[in-house]
Coordinates of C-alpha atoms and ligand atoms in Angstrom, one line a residue:
M2 CA 29.4 13.6 -45.7
Y3 CA 27.5 11.8 -48.4
L4 CA 28.9 8.5 -47.1
I5 CA 28.0 9.2 -43.5
L6 CA 24.4 10.1 -44.5
W7 CA 24.1 7.0 -46.6
N8 CA 25.3 4.8 -43.7
A9 CA 22.9 6.6 -41.4
G10 CA 20.1 5.9 -43.8
V11 CA 20.8 2.2 -43.8
L12 CA 20.9 2.1 -40.1
G13 CA 17.8 4.2 -39.8
I14 CA 17.9 5.0 -36.1
L15 CA 21.2 6.8 -36.3
I16 CA 20.0 9.7 -38.5
P17 CA 19.0 12.1 -35.8
Q18 CA 22.1 11.4 -33.7
V19 CA 24.3 12.0 -36.7
L20 CA 22.5 15.3 -37.5
G21 CA 22.3 16.1 -33.8
M22 CA 18.5 16.0 -33.7
K23 CA 18.0 13.7 -30.8
I24 CA 16.8 15.4 -27.6
N25 CA 19.5 14.8 -25.0
Y26 CA 17.9 16.3 -21.8
D27 CA 21.3 17.6 -20.8
G28 CA 21.3 18.7 -17.1
D29 CA 17.6 18.0 -16.7
Q30 CA 16.5 16.6 -13.3
V31 CA 13.6 14.6 -12.1
L32 CA 12.3 15.7 -8.7
K33 CA 10.1 14.0 -6.2
I34 CA 7.9 16.2 -4.2
I35 CA 5.2 15.4 -1.6
P36 CA 3.1 18.5 -0.9
Q37 CA 2.0 18.5 2.8
N38 CA -1.0 20.8 2.7
K39 CA -3.5 22.6 0.4
D40 CA -1.3 25.7 0.0
Q41 CA 1.7 23.6 -1.1
V42 CA -0.5 21.8 -3.6
L43 CA -1.7 25.1 -5.1
C44 CA 1.8 26.4 -5.2
L45 CA 3.2 23.3 -6.9
Q46 CA 0.3 23.3 -9.4
N47 CA 1.1 26.9 -10.2
I48 CA 4.8 26.2 -10.7
C49 CA 4.0 23.2 -12.9
S50 CA 1.5 24.9 -15.2
S51 CA 3.2 28.3 -15.4
S52 CA 6.6 26.9 -16.4
Q53 CA 5.0 24.1 -18.5
L54 CA 7.0 21.4 -16.6
D55 CA 6.8 17.8 -17.8
L56 CA 4.8 16.1 -15.1
W57 CA 5.3 12.3 -14.9
K58 CA 3.2 11.5 -11.9
P59 CA 0.4 12.5 -12.0
L60 CA 0.1 13.6 -15.6
Q61 CA -1.9 16.8 -15.0
P62 CA -1.3 19.6 -12.4
E63 CA -5.0 19.4 -11.3
D64 CA -4.4 15.9 -10.1
I65 CA -1.7 16.8 -7.6
N66 CA -3.0 16.1 -4.1
V67 CA -2.0 16.5 -0.5
R68 CA 0.5 13.9 0.6
S69 CA 0.6 12.1 -2.7
V70 CA 3.8 11.6 -4.6
V71 CA 4.7 13.9 -7.5
H72 CA 7.4 13.2 -10.1
V73 CA 8.3 16.0 -12.4
R74 CA 11.1 16.6 -15.0
I75 CA 12.7 20.0 -14.8
P76 CA 14.6 21.2 -17.9
S77 CA 18.1 22.4 -16.9
V78 CA 17.3 26.1 -17.7
A79 CA 14.3 26.0 -15.4
L80 CA 16.1 24.3 -12.4
Q81 CA 17.2 27.4 -10.6
P82 CA 13.9 29.4 -10.8
V83 CA 11.8 26.3 -10.1
K84 CA 13.7 25.3 -7.0
E85 CA 13.6 28.9 -5.7
A86 CA 9.9 29.0 -6.3
M87 CA 9.4 25.8 -4.4
L88 CA 11.5 27.0 -1.4
H89 CA 9.2 30.1 -1.3
C90 CA 6.2 27.9 -0.4
S91 CA 8.4 25.6 1.8
L92 CA 8.1 22.7 -0.6
S93 CA 10.9 20.2 -0.1
F94 CA 12.0 17.9 -2.8
N95 CA 14.2 14.9 -3.5
I96 CA 16.3 14.6 -6.6
L97 CA 15.4 11.3 -8.2
V98 CA 17.6 11.8 -11.3
G99 CA 20.5 14.3 -11.0
N100 CA 21.2 14.5 -14.7
L101 CA 18.8 12.8 -17.1
S102 CA 21.2 12.8 -20.1
Q103 CA 23.8 10.9 -18.1
L104 CA 21.2 8.2 -17.2
L105 CA 20.0 8.0 -20.8
G106 CA 23.5 8.0 -22.1
S107 CA 24.8 5.3 -19.8
Q108 CA 22.0 3.0 -21.0
E109 CA 22.8 3.7 -24.7
E110 CA 26.4 2.5 -24.1
I111 CA 25.2 -0.7 -22.5
K112 CA 22.9 -1.2 -25.5
L113 CA 25.7 -0.9 -28.0
R114 CA 28.1 -3.2 -26.1
R115 CA 25.5 -5.9 -25.5
R116 CA 24.0 -5.9 -29.0
R117 CA 27.3 -6.8 -30.6
S118 CA 28.0 -9.8 -28.5
I119 CA 24.7 -11.7 -28.7
S120 CA 23.4 -13.2 -31.9
D121 CA 20.4 -15.0 -30.6
Y122 CA 17.3 -12.9 -29.7
D123 CA 18.0 -11.4 -26.4
Y124 CA 15.0 -10.9 -24.2
T125 CA 16.9 -8.9 -21.6
I126 CA 17.6 -5.9 -23.7
Y127 CA 15.3 -3.3 -25.3
H128 CA 14.7 -3.7 -29.0
P129 CA 14.1 -1.1 -31.7
M130 CA 10.9 -1.6 -33.7
E131 CA 12.6 -3.2 -36.8
E132 CA 14.0 -5.9 -34.5
I133 CA 10.5 -6.5 -32.9
Y134 CA 8.9 -6.7 -36.4
N135 CA 11.5 -9.3 -37.3
W136 CA 11.0 -11.2 -34.0
I137 CA 7.3 -11.4 -34.7
N138 CA 8.0 -13.0 -38.1
V139 CA 10.5 -15.4 -36.6
M140 CA 8.2 -16.5 -33.8
A141 CA 5.4 -17.2 -36.3
E142 CA 7.7 -19.1 -38.6
K143 CA 9.6 -21.1 -36.0
H144 CA 6.5 -22.1 -34.1
S145 CA 3.9 -22.2 -36.8
D146 CA 2.2 -25.1 -34.9
L147 CA 1.3 -22.7 -32.1
V148 CA 1.9 -19.1 -33.1
T149 CA 0.4 -17.1 -36.0
Q150 CA 0.9 -13.6 -37.1
H151 CA -2.1 -11.4 -37.9
Y152 CA -2.7 -7.9 -39.2
L153 CA -4.6 -5.6 -36.9
G154 CA -4.5 -2.3 -38.7
F155 CA -2.2 0.6 -39.7
T156 CA -0.7 3.3 -37.6
Y157 CA -0.9 7.0 -38.4
E158 CA 2.4 6.8 -40.2
S159 CA 1.2 3.8 -42.2
R160 CA 3.1 1.1 -40.4
P161 CA 1.4 -2.3 -40.1
M162 CA 0.3 -3.4 -36.6
H163 CA 0.7 -7.1 -36.1
Y164 CA -0.5 -9.3 -33.2
L165 CA 0.5 -12.8 -32.4
K166 CA -2.2 -15.5 -31.8
I167 CA -1.1 -18.4 -29.6
S168 CA -3.5 -21.2 -30.2
K169 CA -3.7 -25.0 -29.9
P170 CA -6.1 -26.9 -32.1
S171 CA -9.2 -27.9 -30.2
K172 CA -12.7 -29.3 -30.8
G173 CA -14.6 -27.3 -28.3
P174 CA -15.4 -23.5 -28.5
K175 CA -12.6 -21.3 -27.2
K176 CA -12.3 -18.0 -25.4
I177 CA -9.9 -15.2 -25.9
V178 CA -7.4 -13.4 -23.6
W179 CA -6.0 -10.2 -25.1
M180 CA -2.8 -8.4 -24.0
D181 CA -1.4 -5.2 -25.5
C182 CA 1.9 -3.5 -24.6
G183 CA 3.4 -0.2 -25.5
I184 CA 0.3 2.1 -25.8
H185 CA 2.6 4.7 -24.3
A186 CA 5.8 5.1 -26.2
R187 CA 8.3 5.7 -23.5
E188 CA 7.2 2.7 -21.3
W189 CA 9.8 0.4 -22.9
I190 CA 9.5 -2.3 -20.3
A191 CA 5.9 -3.0 -21.6
P192 CA 6.8 -4.3 -25.1
A193 CA 9.7 -6.2 -23.5
F194 CA 7.2 -8.0 -21.3
C195 CA 4.9 -8.9 -24.2
Q196 CA 7.8 -10.5 -26.0
W197 CA 8.9 -12.3 -22.8
F198 CA 5.3 -13.6 -22.3
V199 CA 5.2 -15.1 -25.8
K200 CA 8.6 -16.7 -25.4
E201 CA 7.6 -18.2 -22.0
I202 CA 4.4 -19.7 -23.3
V203 CA 6.1 -21.1 -26.4
Q204 CA 9.1 -22.5 -24.5
N205 CA 7.1 -24.0 -21.6
Q206 CA 3.9 -25.3 -23.1
E207 CA 5.4 -28.7 -23.6
N208 CA 6.1 -29.3 -19.9
D209 CA 3.9 -26.9 -18.0
P210 CA 0.5 -28.4 -17.1
R211 CA -0.9 -25.0 -16.2
I212 CA -0.1 -23.6 -19.7
Q213 CA -1.5 -26.8 -21.3
K214 CA -4.7 -26.5 -19.3
I215 CA -5.1 -22.9 -20.4
L216 CA -4.3 -23.5 -24.0
K217 CA -7.0 -26.1 -24.2
N218 CA -9.7 -23.5 -23.7
I219 CA -8.1 -20.2 -24.5
D220 CA -6.4 -18.5 -27.4
L221 CA -3.9 -15.8 -26.3
Y222 CA -3.7 -12.7 -28.5
V223 CA -0.6 -10.5 -27.9
L224 CA 0.0 -7.1 -29.5
P225 CA 3.7 -6.4 -28.6
V226 CA 3.7 -2.7 -29.5
L227 CA 0.4 -0.8 -29.9
N228 CA 1.9 2.7 -30.4
I229 CA 4.5 1.8 -33.0
D230 CA 5.0 5.3 -34.4
G231 CA 5.5 6.7 -30.9
Y232 CA 7.9 3.8 -29.9
I233 CA 10.0 4.5 -33.0
Y234 CA 10.1 8.2 -32.1
T235 CA 11.5 7.3 -28.6
W236 CA 14.4 5.5 -30.3
T237 CA 15.1 8.2 -32.9
T238 CA 14.3 11.5 -31.4
D239 CA 12.8 11.8 -27.9
R240 CA 13.2 8.9 -25.4
L241 CA 10.5 10.4 -23.2
W242 CA 7.7 10.7 -25.8
R243 CA 4.4 9.3 -24.6
K244 CA 1.7 9.8 -27.3
S245 CA 1.1 8.7 -30.9
R246 CA 2.6 10.8 -33.7
S247 CA -0.5 12.3 -35.5
K248 CA -0.3 15.9 -36.6
H249 CA -2.6 18.6 -35.1
E250 CA -3.3 22.2 -35.8
S251 CA -1.2 22.1 -38.9
G252 CA 1.9 21.0 -37.1
A253 CA 1.6 23.1 -34.0
C254 CA 1.6 19.9 -32.0
Y255 CA 1.8 16.2 -32.4
G256 CA 0.4 13.1 -30.8
V257 CA -2.7 11.8 -29.0
D258 CA -2.6 10.0 -25.7
L259 CA -4.1 6.8 -27.1
N260 CA -5.2 5.8 -23.6
R261 CA -7.5 8.8 -23.6
N262 CA -8.9 8.3 -27.1
F263 CA -11.4 5.4 -26.4
N264 CA -15.1 6.1 -26.6
V265 CA -15.9 6.0 -22.9
K266 CA -16.5 9.3 -21.0
W267 CA -14.2 10.6 -23.7
C268 CA -12.2 13.7 -22.8
N269 CA -13.7 14.1 -19.3
F270 CA -11.5 14.0 -16.2
G271 CA -7.8 13.4 -16.5
S272 CA -7.6 14.2 -20.2
S273 CA -6.9 17.4 -22.1
T274 CA -8.4 19.1 -25.2
N275 CA -5.0 20.9 -25.6
C276 CA -3.0 19.1 -28.3
T277 CA 0.3 20.0 -26.6
S278 CA -0.7 18.1 -23.5
N279 CA 0.6 14.7 -22.7
S280 CA -3.0 13.6 -22.1
Y281 CA -4.5 15.0 -25.2
C282 CA -7.7 13.0 -26.0
G283 CA -7.7 13.7 -29.7
A284 CA -10.2 15.5 -32.0
S285 CA -12.9 12.9 -31.4
P286 CA -13.3 9.4 -29.8
E287 CA -11.4 6.8 -31.8
S288 CA -9.9 9.6 -34.0
E289 CA -6.6 7.7 -34.1
P290 CA -6.1 4.7 -36.4
E291 CA -4.3 2.8 -33.6
T292 CA -7.3 3.1 -31.3
K293 CA -9.7 2.2 -34.2
A294 CA -7.7 -0.9 -34.9
V295 CA -8.0 -2.2 -31.4
V296 CA -11.6 -1.2 -31.1
D297 CA -12.6 -3.0 -34.3
F298 CA -10.8 -6.1 -33.1
V299 CA -12.5 -6.1 -29.7
E300 CA -15.9 -5.3 -31.2
R301 CA -15.5 -8.3 -33.5
T302 CA -14.4 -10.7 -30.8
K303 CA -16.1 -9.4 -27.7
S304 CA -18.5 -12.4 -27.3
D305 CA -15.5 -14.6 -26.8
M306 CA -13.1 -12.3 -25.0
I307 CA -13.0 -13.0 -21.3
C308 CA -10.0 -11.0 -20.3
F309 CA -8.2 -7.8 -21.5
L310 CA -4.8 -6.9 -20.2
T311 CA -3.0 -3.6 -21.1
I312 CA 0.6 -3.3 -19.9
H313 CA 2.1 0.0 -18.9
S314 CA 4.8 1.4 -16.6
Y315 CA 5.6 2.7 -14.1
S316 CA 4.2 2.6 -10.5
Q317 CA 3.6 -1.1 -9.7
Y318 CA -0.2 -1.3 -9.8
I319 CA -2.8 -3.7 -11.0
L320 CA -5.8 -1.6 -11.8
T321 CA -9.4 -2.3 -12.5
A322 CA -12.3 -0.3 -13.6
Y323 CA -13.0 2.5 -13.4
G324 CA -10.5 5.2 -14.4
Y325 CA -13.2 7.6 -15.3
S326 CA -15.1 7.5 -12.0
K327 CA -14.6 6.7 -8.3
D328 CA -17.7 4.5 -8.4
L329 CA -17.0 0.8 -8.4
P330 CA -18.6 -1.5 -10.9
K331 CA -20.6 -4.6 -9.8
S332 CA -17.7 -6.8 -10.9
Y333 CA -15.2 -5.0 -8.6
N334 CA -15.3 -7.5 -5.6
E335 CA -14.3 -10.3 -7.8
T336 CA -11.8 -8.5 -10.1
I337 CA -10.0 -6.9 -7.2
K338 CA -9.8 -10.3 -5.5
V339 CA -8.1 -11.7 -8.5
A340 CA -5.8 -8.6 -8.8
A341 CA -4.7 -9.2 -5.1
M342 CA -4.0 -12.9 -5.8
A343 CA -1.9 -11.8 -8.8
A344 CA 0.0 -9.2 -6.8
S345 CA 0.8 -11.8 -4.1
E346 CA 2.0 -14.3 -6.7
L347 CA 4.0 -11.6 -8.3
K348 CA 5.7 -10.6 -5.0
K349 CA 6.8 -14.2 -4.3
K350 CA 9.3 -13.9 -7.2
H351 CA 11.5 -11.0 -6.2
G352 CA 9.6 -9.3 -3.3
T353 CA 8.3 -6.5 -5.4
D354 CA 5.3 -4.7 -3.9
Y355 CA 2.3 -4.0 -6.1
Q356 CA -0.9 -2.1 -5.1
V357 CA -4.3 -3.1 -6.4
G358 CA -7.4 -1.0 -6.8
S359 CA -9.4 1.1 -9.2
F360 CA -7.2 3.7 -10.7
A361 CA -9.5 6.6 -9.9
N362 CA -9.5 5.7 -6.3
L363 CA -5.8 4.9 -6.1
L364 CA -4.5 7.9 -8.0
Y365 CA -6.2 10.3 -10.4
E366 CA -9.2 10.0 -12.7
A367 CA -8.5 9.1 -16.3
S368 CA -11.3 9.0 -18.9
G369 CA -11.2 7.4 -22.4
T370 CA -8.9 4.5 -21.4
S371 CA -9.0 1.2 -23.2
Q372 CA -9.5 -0.7 -19.9
D373 CA -12.7 1.1 -19.1
W374 CA -14.0 1.0 -22.7
V375 CA -13.5 -2.8 -22.7
H376 CA -15.0 -3.2 -19.2
D377 CA -18.1 -1.3 -20.2
L378 CA -18.5 -3.6 -23.3
G379 CA -19.1 -6.4 -20.8
I380 CA -15.7 -7.8 -20.3
D381 CA -15.3 -7.6 -16.5
F382 CA -11.7 -8.9 -16.3
S383 CA -10.1 -5.8 -17.8
Y384 CA -6.9 -4.8 -16.2
T385 CA -4.2 -2.1 -16.5
I386 CA -0.9 -3.3 -15.2
E387 CA 1.8 -0.7 -14.4
L388 CA 5.1 -2.5 -14.2
R389 CA 8.3 -1.4 -12.4
D390 CA 9.6 0.7 -10.9
N391 CA 8.4 2.8 -8.2
G392 CA 10.3 6.0 -9.0
T393 CA 14.0 5.3 -9.0
Y394 CA 14.4 5.0 -12.7
Q395 CA 10.9 5.7 -13.8
F396 CA 10.5 5.3 -17.6
I397 CA 14.3 4.6 -18.0
L398 CA 14.2 1.2 -16.3
P399 CA 17.7 -0.3 -16.7
E400 CA 18.0 -3.3 -18.9
D401 CA 19.3 -5.4 -15.9
Q402 CA 15.8 -5.2 -14.5
I403 CA 14.0 -6.5 -17.6
Q404 CA 14.4 -10.2 -16.6
P405 CA 13.2 -9.9 -12.9
T406 CA 10.4 -7.6 -14.0
C407 CA 9.2 -10.0 -16.6
E408 CA 9.6 -13.0 -14.3
E409 CA 7.4 -11.5 -11.6
T410 CA 4.9 -10.0 -14.1
M411 CA 4.6 -13.4 -15.7
A412 CA 3.6 -14.9 -12.3
G413 CA 1.0 -12.2 -11.9
V414 CA -0.5 -12.3 -15.4
M415 CA -0.6 -16.1 -15.3
T416 CA -2.6 -16.0 -12.1
I417 CA -5.2 -13.8 -13.7
I418 CA -5.4 -15.9 -16.8
E419 CA -5.6 -19.2 -14.8
Y420 CA -8.4 -17.7 -12.8
V421 CA -10.5 -16.7 -15.8
N422 CA -9.8 -20.1 -17.4
D423 CA -11.1 -22.0 -14.3
K424 CA -14.1 -19.6 -14.1
Y425 CA -15.2 -20.1 -17.7
F426 CA -14.2 -23.7 -18.0
P427 CA -15.0 -25.1 -14.5
N428 CA -15.5 -28.7 -15.4
K429 CA -12.3 -28.8 -17.3
A430 CA -10.3 -27.4 -14.4
S431 CA -7.3 -29.3 -12.9
T432 CA -7.2 -32.8 -11.4
S433 CA -7.6 -31.5 -7.9
C434 CA -11.2 -31.1 -8.9
G435 CA -11.4 -34.8 -9.6
N436 CA -10.0 -35.5 -6.2
L437 CA -12.7 -33.4 -4.7
H438 CA -15.4 -35.5 -6.4
L439 CA -13.8 -38.6 -5.1
Y440 CA -13.6 -37.1 -1.6
A441 CA -17.3 -36.1 -1.7
L442 CA -18.2 -39.6 -2.9
L443 CA -16.1 -41.1 -0.1
S444 CA -17.7 -39.0 2.6
T445 CA -21.2 -39.8 1.4
F446 CA -20.3 -43.5 1.6
L447 CA -18.9 -43.0 5.1
T448 CA -22.0 -41.2 6.2
I449 CA -24.1 -44.1 4.9
V450 CA -21.8 -46.5 6.7
V451 CA -22.1 -44.6 10.0
M452 CA -25.9 -44.3 9.7
T453 CA -26.5 -48.0 9.2
Ligands
0X9_1243 O1 -2.6 7.3 -17.3 C1 -2.6 6.3 -17.9 O2 -3.0 6.1 -19.0 C2 -2.1 5.0 -17.2 N1 -0.9 5.4 -16.4 S1 0.5 5.8 -17.2 O3 1.4 6.3 -16.2 N2 1.1 4.5 -17.7 O4 0.2 6.6 -18.3 C3 -3.1 4.4 -16.3 C4 -4.5 4.3 -16.8 C5 -5.4 3.6 -15.8 N3 -6.6 3.6 -16.3 C6 -7.8 3.1 -15.7 N4 -7.7 2.7 -14.4 N5 -8.9 3.1 -16.4
ZN1244 ZN1 7.1 -24.6 -31.5
ZN1245 ZN1 1.1 4.1 -19.7

């Protein structure tokens, strides 16, 4: 017994499994429901709130609407009564996941098999936090000419948050593009993308003229995992955890939805004052150290920041301000045009369809999000990107989709970054601009020739 525990301690992540503490979701199902009328909406809202079901889409029962898709996890013990209750109001449903523990279990097997066989850093598997910490170190050491590691702040459980700065030396003043991943713990594909992004930039900067053009003007700041405590918790204890891990009401509940904790229409629509809720906004704006760390950084750099990207899953959306209101900001026409360009470049890779729009208009209202807070600071190009998929695997996106997801997301993200680069550094834009000048000169010359 002693030996097993000691081993488990060394391996860290194995402790809960050894002691049987990991939530296994045995027999739980994920259902898809599309209520067809107001009565069915009310009925479904009742079922969800009275049986405290785990809503995945939308997050709160009040955001369920006629003819919009609902995804909900039903614990095995509640399956029978919930399905009966739905039949009573003639709600039909599809079973998206028949047995959640099987789906989760099959992925753990793959993980163990793959990890043993590959010694190099593998960007096509999900990595536990200690491997990501190590990867951050290695990137900064191996590519010290281009990549540096910086401290952003501490998490609630006192873990350091590090971001990577990708920067080429330059004489002129530079702008900043920020990208964070993993503000929601269970959205594992997000941190995988941040790592992929850094790898791609580092690998291709020597040959890719677009990357070279961008790096002349812009420093890229990447925070691979924002909600580190939550991310670790999804590996050790509860794969479907969303929030941070701060303690509330003397241990009655844990965690704040960090994407509801920013100081913008804080705790209005789409967030909850109840600390057991998955959209709990916290005791006060910026109450969480993770939020504060991001806020302090953005406050410090806002005069140079021209683009803020925050990566989530799932649903395949590129979202712009606002989440807190259905009103559209002045910048909307331009930011949505760029989002549409990005979605179309993204689709060219693997045919994946993305929707673009303001979140409040596309789905439900959400207040206190980082995207809106940053936007209202004056950084127009502030986007929330919701990666794959569209409901087949939800948060449990299989590892064989990491590569295609990252490839297409890279195309979308680079489109946005290139656009802001060309907008803020117009005279340094590509050579096609030079051709344009030549063309203009030529046509003036021709006009003169014709006139004389
Ligand atoms: O609800 C959220 O925080 C995000 N969706 S998720 O399913 N990943 O949790 C979306 C936030 C969108 N926010 C704004 N448009 N402001
Ligand atoms: Zn290098
Ligand atoms: Zn999210």
